[in-house]
mmCIF file of C-alpha atoms and ligand atoms in Angstrom:
data_model
loop_
_atom_site.group_PDB
_atom_site.id
_atom_site.type_symbol
_atom_site.label_atom_id
_atom_site.label_comp_id
_atom_site.label_asym_id
_atom_site.label_seq_id
_atom_site.Cartn_x
_atom_site.Cartn_y
_atom_site.Cartn_z
ATOM 1 C CA MET A 21 -26.862 19.830 -0.479
ATOM 2 C CA ASP A 22 -26.804 17.701 -3.640
ATOM 3 C CA GLN A 23 -27.657 14.075 -3.049
ATOM 4 C CA THR A 24 -26.828 11.010 -5.145
ATOM 5 C CA HIS A 25 -28.814 7.816 -4.752
ATOM 6 C CA PHE A 26 -27.382 4.371 -5.433
ATOM 7 C CA LEU A 27 -29.950 1.573 -5.566
ATOM 8 C CA ASN A 28 -29.590 -2.176 -5.013
ATOM 9 C CA ALA A 29 -26.039 -2.269 -3.670
ATOM 10 C CA ARG A 30 -25.048 -5.656 -2.303
ATOM 11 C CA LEU A 31 -23.006 -5.142 0.848
ATOM 12 C CA ALA A 32 -20.389 -7.516 2.243
ATOM 13 C CA ASP A 33 -22.992 -8.995 4.627
ATOM 14 C CA GLY A 34 -25.118 -10.022 1.617
ATOM 15 C CA SER A 35 -27.898 -7.523 2.195
ATOM 16 C CA LEU A 36 -29.293 -5.344 -0.601
ATOM 17 C CA ARG A 37 -29.253 -1.644 0.272
ATOM 18 C CA ASP A 38 -29.989 1.758 -1.164
ATOM 19 C CA LEU A 39 -27.198 4.229 -0.456
ATOM 20 C CA THR A 40 -27.500 8.009 -0.327
ATOM 21 C CA VAL A 41 -24.434 10.209 -0.694
ATOM 22 C CA ALA A 42 -24.342 13.885 0.271
ATOM 23 C CA GLY A 43 -21.263 16.077 0.544
ATOM 24 C CA GLY A 44 -19.034 13.172 -0.508
ATOM 25 C CA ARG A 45 -20.132 10.925 2.375
ATOM 26 C CA PHE A 46 -22.803 8.306 2.943
ATOM 27 C CA SER A 47 -25.757 10.126 4.498
ATOM 28 C CA ALA A 48 -28.197 7.188 4.553
ATOM 29 C CA ILE A 49 -28.104 3.424 4.086
ATOM 30 C CA ALA A 50 -31.470 1.681 3.951
ATOM 31 C CA LEU A 51 -32.875 -1.686 2.923
ATOM 32 C CA ALA A 52 -33.369 -1.701 -0.850
ATOM 33 C CA ALA A 53 -36.853 -0.303 -1.399
ATOM 34 C CA ASN A 54 -37.387 -1.366 -5.036
ATOM 35 C CA ALA A 55 -39.511 1.761 -5.397
ATOM 36 C CA THR A 56 -41.604 2.013 -8.556
ATOM 37 C CA MET A 57 -40.575 5.673 -8.813
ATOM 38 C CA PRO A 58 -36.884 5.866 -7.820
ATOM 39 C CA PRO A 59 -35.426 9.336 -7.100
ATOM 40 C CA SER A 60 -34.425 11.137 -10.297
ATOM 41 C CA GLY A 61 -30.820 10.506 -11.341
ATOM 42 C CA ALA A 62 -30.572 7.438 -9.114
ATOM 43 C CA ILE A 63 -27.913 4.918 -10.142
ATOM 44 C CA ASP A 64 -29.076 1.304 -10.114
ATOM 45 C CA LEU A 65 -26.156 -0.907 -9.078
ATOM 46 C CA ALA A 66 -28.297 -3.962 -9.879
ATOM 47 C CA GLY A 67 -27.046 -6.144 -7.062
ATOM 48 C CA GLN A 68 -23.330 -5.554 -7.656
ATOM 49 C CA LEU A 69 -21.096 -6.055 -4.655
ATOM 50 C CA VAL A 70 -20.154 -2.700 -3.127
ATOM 51 C CA LEU A 71 -16.905 -2.547 -1.178
ATOM 52 C CA PRO A 72 -14.994 0.401 0.270
ATOM 53 C CA ALA A 73 -12.166 1.437 -2.078
ATOM 54 C CA PHE A 74 -9.070 -0.711 -1.599
ATOM 55 C CA VAL A 75 -6.012 0.509 0.280
ATOM 56 C CA GLU A 76 -2.688 0.360 -1.595
ATOM 57 C CA GLY A 77 -0.452 0.299 1.464
ATOM 58 C CA HIS A 78 3.013 0.151 -0.086
ATOM 59 C CA ILE A 79 4.062 1.381 -3.488
ATOM 60 C CA HIS A 80 6.964 3.272 -5.109
ATOM 61 C CA LEU A 81 5.533 6.038 -7.299
ATOM 62 C CA ASP A 82 8.996 7.368 -8.245
ATOM 63 C CA THR A 83 10.625 4.245 -9.662
ATOM 64 C CA SER A 84 8.045 2.379 -11.787
ATOM 65 C CA PHE A 85 8.274 2.158 -15.580
ATOM 66 C CA TYR A 86 4.610 1.231 -15.977
ATOM 67 C CA ASP A 87 3.386 2.431 -19.406
ATOM 68 C CA ASP A 88 6.953 3.558 -20.226
ATOM 69 C CA VAL A 89 9.166 1.362 -22.434
ATOM 70 C CA TRP A 90 9.710 -2.227 -21.232
ATOM 71 C CA ARG A 91 12.920 -2.544 -19.192
ATOM 72 C CA PRO A 92 14.130 -6.162 -19.094
ATOM 73 C CA HIS A 93 15.089 -7.332 -15.615
ATOM 74 C CA ILE A 94 18.844 -7.391 -14.913
ATOM 75 C CA PRO A 95 19.838 -10.199 -12.512
ATOM 76 C CA CYS A 96 22.318 -9.533 -9.681
ATOM 77 C CA THR A 97 25.810 -10.894 -10.379
ATOM 78 C CA ASN A 98 26.185 -12.893 -7.150
ATOM 79 C CA GLY A 99 22.836 -13.379 -5.410
ATOM 80 C CA PHE A 100 20.362 -10.674 -4.353
ATOM 81 C CA ASP A 101 22.189 -7.466 -3.443
ATOM 82 C CA VAL A 102 20.278 -4.274 -2.581
ATOM 83 C CA ARG A 103 23.234 -2.000 -3.463
ATOM 84 C CA GLU A 104 23.589 -3.580 -6.889
ATOM 85 C CA ARG A 105 19.848 -3.287 -7.525
ATOM 86 C CA VAL A 106 19.954 0.414 -6.565
ATOM 87 C CA ALA A 107 22.791 0.889 -9.102
ATOM 88 C CA PHE A 108 20.657 -0.816 -11.821
ATOM 89 C CA GLN A 109 17.764 1.424 -10.819
ATOM 90 C CA MET A 110 19.839 4.604 -11.165
ATOM 91 C CA ARG A 111 20.937 3.544 -14.658
ATOM 92 C CA ASN A 112 17.342 2.734 -15.706
ATOM 93 C CA LEU A 113 15.936 5.956 -14.272
ATOM 94 C CA GLU A 114 18.393 8.073 -16.271
ATOM 95 C CA GLN A 115 16.794 6.780 -19.479
ATOM 96 C CA ALA A 116 13.175 6.803 -18.291
ATOM 97 C CA ALA A 117 10.228 9.074 -19.094
ATOM 98 C CA PRO A 118 9.784 12.065 -16.737
ATOM 99 C CA MET A 119 8.953 10.977 -13.185
ATOM 100 C CA ALA A 120 5.647 12.900 -13.020
ATOM 101 C CA GLU A 121 4.434 11.082 -16.130
ATOM 102 C CA ARG A 122 5.442 7.624 -14.840
ATOM 103 C CA ALA A 123 3.956 8.335 -11.400
ATOM 104 C CA ARG A 124 0.675 9.386 -13.010
ATOM 105 C CA ASN A 125 0.549 6.204 -15.088
ATOM 106 C CA GLN A 126 1.029 4.083 -11.998
ATOM 107 C CA LEU A 127 -1.409 6.109 -9.942
ATOM 108 C CA GLU A 128 -4.116 5.796 -12.586
ATOM 109 C CA LEU A 129 -3.491 2.057 -12.789
ATOM 110 C CA CYS A 130 -4.187 1.790 -9.049
ATOM 111 C CA VAL A 131 -7.238 4.077 -9.088
ATOM 112 C CA GLY A 132 -8.620 2.217 -12.111
ATOM 113 C CA ASN A 133 -8.461 -0.993 -10.104
ATOM 114 C CA GLY A 134 -10.232 0.595 -7.139
ATOM 115 C CA SER A 135 -7.568 1.915 -4.742
ATOM 116 C CA LEU A 136 -8.317 5.461 -3.569
ATOM 117 C CA ALA A 137 -5.806 5.648 -0.709
ATOM 118 C CA MET A 138 -2.154 4.762 -0.966
ATOM 119 C CA ARG A 139 1.173 4.995 0.804
ATOM 120 C CA SER A 140 4.177 5.573 -1.438
ATOM 121 C CA HIS A 141 7.802 5.333 -0.412
ATOM 122 C CA VAL A 142 9.966 7.930 -2.187
ATOM 123 C CA MET A 143 13.717 7.564 -2.534
ATOM 124 C CA VAL A 144 15.969 9.974 -0.645
ATOM 125 C CA ASP A 145 19.751 9.599 -0.746
ATOM 126 C CA ALA A 146 22.942 11.576 -1.286
ATOM 127 C CA ALA A 147 22.848 11.022 -5.067
ATOM 128 C CA VAL A 148 19.228 12.045 -5.832
ATOM 129 C CA GLY A 149 18.853 14.376 -2.847
ATOM 130 C CA LEU A 150 15.256 15.619 -2.655
ATOM 131 C CA LYS A 151 14.529 15.497 -6.399
ATOM 132 C CA HIS A 152 12.212 12.488 -6.181
ATOM 133 C CA VAL A 153 10.398 13.889 -3.134
ATOM 134 C CA GLU A 154 9.794 17.239 -4.814
ATOM 135 C CA ALA A 155 8.454 15.568 -7.986
ATOM 136 C CA ILE A 156 6.113 13.194 -6.120
ATOM 137 C CA LEU A 157 4.874 15.932 -3.759
ATOM 138 C CA ALA A 158 3.781 17.842 -6.882
ATOM 139 C CA VAL A 159 2.061 14.724 -8.273
ATOM 140 C CA ARG A 160 0.214 14.245 -4.962
ATOM 141 C CA GLU A 161 -1.020 17.834 -5.101
ATOM 142 C CA LYS A 162 -2.201 17.470 -8.690
ATOM 143 C CA TYR A 163 -4.192 14.282 -8.001
ATOM 144 C CA ARG A 164 -5.542 15.199 -4.571
ATOM 145 C CA HIS A 165 -9.091 15.160 -5.972
ATOM 146 C CA LEU A 166 -8.631 11.561 -7.123
ATOM 147 C CA VAL A 167 -6.619 9.720 -4.475
ATOM 148 C CA ASP A 168 -5.298 10.217 -0.921
ATOM 149 C CA ILE A 169 -1.540 9.694 -0.844
ATOM 150 C CA GLN A 170 0.768 9.353 2.155
ATOM 151 C CA LEU A 171 4.480 9.767 1.399
ATOM 152 C CA VAL A 172 7.377 8.065 3.160
ATOM 153 C CA ALA A 173 10.868 9.612 2.980
ATOM 154 C CA PHE A 174 12.704 6.411 2.089
ATOM 155 C CA PRO A 175 16.496 6.059 2.567
ATOM 156 C CA GLN A 176 17.016 3.661 -0.369
ATOM 157 C CA SER A 177 20.814 3.757 0.078
ATOM 158 C CA GLY A 178 20.833 3.433 3.875
ATOM 159 C CA ILE A 179 21.252 6.229 6.414
ATOM 160 C CA LEU A 180 24.587 5.812 8.184
ATOM 161 C CA SER A 181 26.308 4.398 5.102
ATOM 162 C CA SER A 182 25.119 7.308 2.929
ATOM 163 C CA PRO A 183 26.473 10.472 4.576
ATOM 164 C CA GLY A 184 24.106 13.443 4.495
ATOM 165 C CA THR A 185 20.982 11.253 4.227
ATOM 166 C CA ALA A 186 19.762 11.940 7.793
ATOM 167 C CA GLU A 187 19.671 15.685 7.055
ATOM 168 C CA LEU A 188 17.912 15.066 3.730
ATOM 169 C CA LEU A 189 15.279 12.879 5.432
ATOM 170 C CA ASP A 190 14.634 15.669 7.929
ATOM 171 C CA GLU A 191 14.239 18.124 5.044
ATOM 172 C CA ALA A 192 11.865 15.701 3.232
ATOM 173 C CA LEU A 193 9.611 15.601 6.305
ATOM 174 C CA LYS A 194 9.688 19.397 6.463
ATOM 175 C CA LEU A 195 8.678 19.578 2.790
ATOM 176 C CA GLY A 196 5.584 17.437 3.360
ATOM 177 C CA CYS A 197 6.425 13.734 3.645
ATOM 178 C CA ASP A 198 4.177 12.148 6.260
ATOM 179 C CA LEU A 199 6.437 9.346 7.432
ATOM 180 C CA ILE A 200 10.081 8.475 7.868
ATOM 181 C CA GLY A 201 11.324 5.253 6.302
ATOM 182 C CA GLY A 202 14.208 2.926 7.038
ATOM 183 C CA LEU A 203 16.092 0.094 5.359
ATOM 184 C CA ASP A 204 17.524 -3.080 6.911
ATOM 185 C CA PRO A 205 19.311 -1.455 9.870
ATOM 186 C CA ALA A 206 21.486 -4.562 10.379
ATOM 187 C CA SER A 207 22.396 -5.857 6.935
ATOM 188 C CA PHE A 208 22.542 -2.509 5.152
ATOM 189 C CA ASP A 209 23.891 0.023 7.677
ATOM 190 C CA ARG A 210 25.297 -2.696 9.999
ATOM 191 C CA ASP A 211 24.231 -0.624 13.032
ATOM 192 C CA VAL A 212 20.727 -1.353 14.328
ATOM 193 C CA LYS A 213 20.884 1.145 17.187
ATOM 194 C CA GLY A 214 22.447 3.931 15.099
ATOM 195 C CA HIS A 215 19.915 3.481 12.266
ATOM 196 C CA LEU A 216 16.885 3.361 14.568
ATOM 197 C CA ASP A 217 18.183 6.340 16.597
ATOM 198 C CA VAL A 218 17.953 8.466 13.429
ATOM 199 C CA VAL A 219 14.563 7.053 12.339
ATOM 200 C CA PHE A 220 12.826 7.357 15.719
ATOM 201 C CA GLY A 221 14.622 10.660 16.446
ATOM 202 C CA LEU A 222 13.288 12.260 13.261
ATOM 203 C CA ALA A 223 9.805 10.793 13.862
ATOM 204 C CA GLU A 224 9.740 12.431 17.285
ATOM 205 C CA LYS A 225 11.153 15.744 16.026
ATOM 206 C CA ARG A 226 8.633 16.060 13.176
ATOM 207 C CA GLY A 227 5.653 14.190 14.674
ATOM 208 C CA ALA A 228 5.866 11.729 11.763
ATOM 209 C CA GLY A 229 4.911 8.057 11.484
ATOM 210 C CA ILE A 230 7.448 5.342 10.652
ATOM 211 C CA ASP A 231 7.468 2.689 7.902
ATOM 212 C CA ILE A 232 10.656 0.605 7.666
ATOM 213 C CA HIS A 233 11.648 -1.745 4.815
ATOM 214 C CA LEU A 234 12.970 -4.856 6.563
ATOM 215 C CA HIS A 235 14.133 -7.748 4.370
ATOM 216 C CA ASP A 236 16.508 -9.294 6.946
ATOM 217 C CA ARG A 237 15.649 -12.931 7.482
ATOM 218 C CA GLY A 238 15.411 -15.327 10.430
ATOM 219 C CA THR A 239 16.502 -14.367 13.921
ATOM 220 C CA LEU A 240 18.352 -11.259 12.680
ATOM 221 C CA GLY A 241 15.109 -9.892 11.239
ATOM 222 C CA LEU A 242 13.202 -10.967 14.340
ATOM 223 C CA PHE A 243 15.719 -9.151 16.569
ATOM 224 C CA GLU A 244 15.225 -5.934 14.575
ATOM 225 C CA ILE A 245 11.425 -6.242 14.723
ATOM 226 C CA GLU A 246 11.636 -6.647 18.494
ATOM 227 C CA GLU A 247 13.874 -3.573 18.742
ATOM 228 C CA ILE A 248 11.388 -1.570 16.654
ATOM 229 C CA ALA A 249 8.457 -2.812 18.782
ATOM 230 C CA ALA A 250 10.263 -1.943 22.040
ATOM 231 C CA ARG A 251 11.055 1.595 20.870
ATOM 232 C CA THR A 252 7.495 2.068 19.574
ATOM 233 C CA ALA A 253 6.057 1.132 22.971
ATOM 234 C CA THR A 254 8.569 3.271 24.907
ATOM 235 C CA MET A 255 7.866 6.324 22.750
ATOM 236 C CA GLY A 256 4.070 5.858 22.858
ATOM 237 C CA MET A 257 3.932 5.533 19.060
ATOM 238 C CA GLN A 258 1.404 2.659 19.009
ATOM 239 C CA GLY A 259 -0.530 2.643 15.718
ATOM 240 C CA LYS A 260 2.035 4.839 13.941
ATOM 241 C CA VAL A 261 4.780 2.342 13.117
ATOM 242 C CA VAL A 262 4.942 -0.210 10.298
ATOM 243 C CA VAL A 263 7.454 -2.878 9.399
ATOM 244 C CA SER A 264 7.197 -3.562 5.671
ATOM 245 C CA HIS A 265 8.039 -7.098 4.449
ATOM 246 C CA ALA A 266 9.296 -8.496 7.787
ATOM 247 C CA TYR A 267 10.453 -11.679 6.027
ATOM 248 C CA GLY A 268 12.023 -12.825 9.298
ATOM 249 C CA LEU A 269 8.546 -13.627 10.648
ATOM 250 C CA GLY A 270 8.129 -16.143 7.847
ATOM 251 C CA ASP A 271 11.010 -18.387 8.797
ATOM 252 C CA ILE A 272 10.927 -18.772 12.569
ATOM 253 C CA SER A 273 9.339 -21.538 14.643
ATOM 254 C CA ALA A 274 5.651 -21.429 15.595
ATOM 255 C CA ASP A 275 6.619 -20.829 19.252
ATOM 256 C CA ALA A 276 8.900 -17.920 18.392
ATOM 257 C CA LEU A 277 6.213 -16.503 16.100
ATOM 258 C CA ALA A 278 3.556 -16.676 18.832
ATOM 259 C CA LYS A 279 5.809 -14.737 21.211
ATOM 260 C CA ALA A 280 6.774 -12.227 18.527
ATOM 261 C CA GLY A 281 3.112 -11.743 17.521
ATOM 262 C CA GLU A 282 2.201 -10.894 21.099
ATOM 263 C CA ARG A 283 5.002 -8.304 21.318
ATOM 264 C CA ILE A 284 4.205 -6.759 17.921
ATOM 265 C CA ALA A 285 0.474 -6.529 18.712
ATOM 266 C CA GLY A 286 1.199 -5.122 22.176
ATOM 267 C CA ALA A 287 3.409 -2.400 20.708
ATOM 268 C CA GLY A 288 0.798 -1.519 18.061
ATOM 269 C CA VAL A 289 3.213 -2.122 15.172
ATOM 270 C CA ALA A 290 1.571 -3.103 11.872
ATOM 271 C CA ILE A 291 3.085 -5.487 9.330
ATOM 272 C CA MET A 292 2.896 -4.947 5.553
ATOM 273 C CA THR A 293 3.277 -7.866 3.158
ATOM 274 C CA ASN A 294 2.913 -8.241 -0.596
ATOM 275 C CA ALA A 295 3.306 -12.046 -0.410
ATOM 276 C CA PRO A 296 6.390 -12.004 -2.649
ATOM 277 C CA GLY A 297 6.888 -15.060 -4.836
ATOM 278 C CA ASP A 298 10.248 -16.430 -3.762
ATOM 279 C CA HIS A 299 10.377 -15.618 -0.042
ATOM 280 C CA PRO A 300 8.909 -16.928 3.155
ATOM 281 C CA PHE A 301 6.607 -14.100 4.242
ATOM 282 C CA PRO A 302 4.803 -13.188 7.474
ATOM 283 C CA PRO A 303 2.141 -15.831 8.352
ATOM 284 C CA VAL A 304 -0.993 -13.729 7.919
ATOM 285 C CA ALA A 305 -3.456 -15.910 9.848
ATOM 286 C CA ALA A 306 -1.204 -16.457 12.885
ATOM 287 C CA LEU A 307 -0.339 -12.771 13.148
ATOM 288 C CA ARG A 308 -3.977 -11.695 12.813
ATOM 289 C CA LYS A 309 -4.901 -14.203 15.510
ATOM 290 C CA ALA A 310 -2.296 -12.594 17.775
ATOM 291 C CA GLY A 311 -3.980 -9.222 17.174
ATOM 292 C CA VAL A 312 -1.428 -7.795 14.728
ATOM 293 C CA THR A 313 -2.668 -5.486 11.972
ATOM 294 C CA VAL A 314 -1.476 -7.068 8.718
ATOM 295 C CA PHE A 315 -2.023 -5.077 5.539
ATOM 296 C CA ALA A 316 -0.743 -5.140 1.968
ATOM 297 C CA GLY A 317 0.657 -3.241 -0.974
ATOM 298 C CA SER A 318 1.824 -3.911 -4.517
ATOM 299 C CA ASP A 319 5.368 -2.727 -3.665
ATOM 300 C CA ASN A 320 7.277 -2.688 -6.954
ATOM 301 C CA ILE A 321 5.367 -2.451 -10.235
ATOM 302 C CA ARG A 322 7.422 -2.992 -13.409
ATOM 303 C CA ASP A 323 10.544 -1.393 -12.032
ATOM 304 C CA SER A 324 14.221 -2.233 -11.566
ATOM 305 C CA TRP A 325 13.406 -4.785 -8.844
ATOM 306 C CA TRP A 326 11.010 -7.041 -10.712
ATOM 307 C CA PRO A 327 8.719 -7.007 -13.760
ATOM 308 C CA TYR A 328 5.512 -7.995 -11.884
ATOM 309 C CA GLY A 329 2.771 -5.903 -10.282
ATOM 310 C CA ASP A 330 -0.627 -4.844 -11.621
ATOM 311 C CA GLY A 331 -1.809 -2.268 -9.068
ATOM 312 C CA ASP A 332 -4.880 -4.391 -8.277
ATOM 313 C CA MET A 333 -5.319 -4.874 -4.547
ATOM 314 C CA LEU A 334 -8.102 -7.410 -5.066
ATOM 315 C CA ASN A 335 -5.624 -9.498 -7.043
ATOM 316 C CA ARG A 336 -3.131 -8.951 -4.204
ATOM 317 C CA ALA A 337 -5.732 -10.373 -1.772
ATOM 318 C CA ASN A 338 -5.982 -13.361 -4.122
ATOM 319 C CA MET A 339 -2.179 -13.839 -4.040
ATOM 320 C CA ILE A 340 -2.067 -13.515 -0.272
ATOM 321 C CA GLY A 341 -4.885 -16.052 0.097
ATOM 322 C CA TYR A 342 -3.279 -18.411 -2.426
ATOM 323 C CA ARG A 343 0.164 -18.306 -0.796
ATOM 324 C CA SER A 344 -1.376 -18.590 2.691
ATOM 325 C CA GLY A 345 -3.414 -21.685 1.828
ATOM 326 C CA PHE A 346 -6.699 -19.888 2.517
ATOM 327 C CA TYR A 347 -9.713 -21.917 1.322
ATOM 328 C CA GLU A 348 -12.594 -21.330 3.765
ATOM 329 C CA ASP A 349 -14.897 -18.342 3.311
ATOM 330 C CA CYS A 350 -13.697 -16.804 6.579
ATOM 331 C CA GLU A 351 -10.093 -17.101 5.354
ATOM 332 C CA LEU A 352 -10.908 -15.499 1.996
ATOM 333 C CA GLU A 353 -12.651 -12.717 3.908
ATOM 334 C CA ALA A 354 -9.453 -12.280 5.948
ATOM 335 C CA ALA A 355 -7.433 -11.915 2.718
ATOM 336 C CA TYR A 356 -9.872 -9.194 1.627
ATOM 337 C CA ASP A 357 -9.625 -7.487 5.030
ATOM 338 C CA VAL A 358 -5.831 -7.222 4.555
ATOM 339 C CA VAL A 359 -6.302 -5.039 1.429
ATOM 340 C CA SER A 360 -9.164 -2.974 2.831
ATOM 341 C CA HIS A 361 -10.083 -2.406 6.493
ATOM 342 C CA ALA A 362 -6.708 -3.507 7.918
ATOM 343 C CA GLY A 363 -4.960 -1.205 5.425
ATOM 344 C CA ALA A 364 -7.200 1.675 6.509
ATOM 345 C CA LYS A 365 -6.334 0.979 10.141
ATOM 346 C CA ALA A 366 -2.581 0.789 9.454
ATOM 347 C CA LEU A 367 -2.667 4.051 7.483
ATOM 348 C CA GLY A 368 -4.902 5.725 10.081
ATOM 349 C CA LEU A 369 -7.548 6.622 7.475
ATOM 350 C CA GLU A 370 -10.523 8.630 8.674
ATOM 351 C CA GLY A 371 -14.064 7.769 7.514
ATOM 352 C CA TYR A 372 -13.304 4.410 5.888
ATOM 353 C CA GLY A 373 -16.012 1.863 5.111
ATOM 354 C CA ILE A 374 -19.587 1.565 3.924
ATOM 355 C CA ALA A 375 -21.369 3.277 6.801
ATOM 356 C CA VAL A 376 -23.354 6.437 7.428
ATOM 357 C CA GLY A 377 -20.817 9.259 7.840
ATOM 358 C CA ALA A 378 -18.023 7.409 6.019
ATOM 359 C CA LYS A 379 -16.457 8.772 2.836
ATOM 360 C CA ALA A 380 -18.292 7.550 -0.258
ATOM 361 C CA ASP A 381 -15.110 6.115 -1.840
ATOM 362 C CA PHE A 382 -16.175 2.709 -3.107
ATOM 363 C CA VAL A 383 -15.977 0.036 -5.774
ATOM 364 C CA ALA A 384 -18.927 -1.762 -7.384
ATOM 365 C CA LEU A 385 -18.090 -5.106 -8.971
ATOM 366 C CA LYS A 386 -19.747 -8.231 -10.274
ATOM 367 C CA ALA A 387 -19.473 -10.835 -7.501
ATOM 368 C CA GLU A 388 -21.986 -12.518 -5.213
ATOM 369 C CA HIS A 389 -19.920 -11.924 -2.079
ATOM 370 C CA VAL A 390 -16.404 -11.203 -0.797
ATOM 371 C CA PRO A 391 -15.044 -14.780 -1.030
ATOM 372 C CA GLU A 392 -16.075 -14.955 -4.696
ATOM 373 C CA ALA A 393 -14.516 -11.527 -5.373
ATOM 374 C CA VAL A 394 -11.193 -12.723 -3.885
ATOM 375 C CA VAL A 395 -11.012 -15.897 -5.984
ATOM 376 C CA ALA A 396 -12.526 -14.521 -9.231
ATOM 377 C CA VAL A 397 -10.923 -11.023 -9.167
ATOM 378 C CA PRO A 398 -13.585 -9.551 -11.491
ATOM 379 C CA LYS A 399 -12.082 -6.780 -13.628
ATOM 380 C CA ASP A 400 -15.459 -5.297 -14.518
ATOM 381 C CA ARG A 401 -15.541 -2.628 -11.813
ATOM 382 C CA THR A 402 -16.738 0.908 -11.345
ATOM 383 C CA VAL A 403 -14.855 3.153 -8.925
ATOM 384 C CA TYR A 404 -16.516 6.046 -7.104
ATOM 385 C CA ARG A 405 -14.698 8.869 -5.324
ATOM 386 C CA ALA A 406 -16.885 10.943 -2.968
ATOM 387 C CA GLY A 407 -19.908 9.376 -4.693
ATOM 388 C CA ARG A 408 -18.768 10.329 -8.231
ATOM 389 C CA GLU A 409 -17.666 7.804 -10.845
ATOM 390 C CA VAL A 410 -13.932 8.208 -11.534
ATOM 391 C CA ALA A 411 -13.023 4.929 -13.261
ATOM 392 C CA ARG A 412 -14.664 2.081 -15.117
ATOM 393 C CA GLY A 413 -13.262 -1.149 -16.542
ATOM 394 C CA GLY A 414 -9.802 -0.331 -15.162
ATOM 395 C CA LYS A 415 -9.557 3.108 -16.781
ATOM 396 C CA VAL A 416 -9.748 6.519 -15.131
ATOM 397 C CA GLY A 417 -12.305 8.668 -16.967
ATOM 398 C CA PRO A 418 -10.818 11.490 -19.068
ATOM 399 C CA LYS A 419 -12.864 14.111 -17.200
ATOM 400 C CA THR A 420 -11.492 13.101 -13.811
ATOM 401 C CA ARG A 421 -7.784 13.328 -14.677
HETATM 402 ZN ZN1 LIG B 522 9.130 -1.210 -1.066
#
């Protein structure tokens, strides 16, 4: 079997190692030998920090306009309104470049920055039917060699308030989506039980995971999270359920949060946050302390929801650390964990990490250690998939497309 040798890799623990890759996985990791005659074709990483590829845990491949024409943000007419934003999105999408092209642009942006596993939500509703799902399933197939993609059938227009959506979600899972999504059961469909009956029912029927968008704030949001946690525990779905955003956890008392954290951790529900700019968001340190898996995603990148987003999960770790008031090295390491190992755990990724037997999907970058990488966000990176270089300086190589 062909072997590739990487010399002088600085690991997260500070040690210098030589890495051997065979069959796309790490077959040996040894103290850097500084041999006078290195194996032929060996790649000298010259002390660069080597980290497992980042995990983009929440993205929307179907709705971004990244690398398409600039679409100025349209504000809601009377405060934030999901229905109005969906209407803006439909109008924008009608004039946009083909979905496969836009999805590829976004995907390459993420890979270029070092993410080689991602979870994308894909819109399903009565108006678009399964069109988005079919397009993104084809994109996933085409880029399978480059990135691992999980797809969530996402009811962007609600379930109960958009007749026919439950059947479409079922069909989306049959076509190949890995997870069933949800959207604000209380504020959008105004029926928490009815909404969750469909979501958990379809998850059970198709053996799928669950990832629910939950923007509801305060005690309403907390109530929904508790309902989701209770159902997860009852159905034995620990480790397969995610609440994305969970803003409600960001504006409750410390006592209420401690109790909620215990319940969420006990039920094995993970929380995804992108540390959005104008919202209270889940307190990362307190939830991690309670044993909750907290991971991250870019969410929207230059789409009809907001103009921000750069597909760089190391930058996302920086934002999470900044907004969380993380200053100590151990806190900066926690911010990095959110975009790497915790993401791998939440997505159930096999063979993640820098270890013998793990997949050789990694990033080499210029930083002394993880805390420096989180604060400096060095853009000079090389990305390796199964031990082969696929991107450098933010760009996917032409041969790997
Ligand atoms: Zn989202």
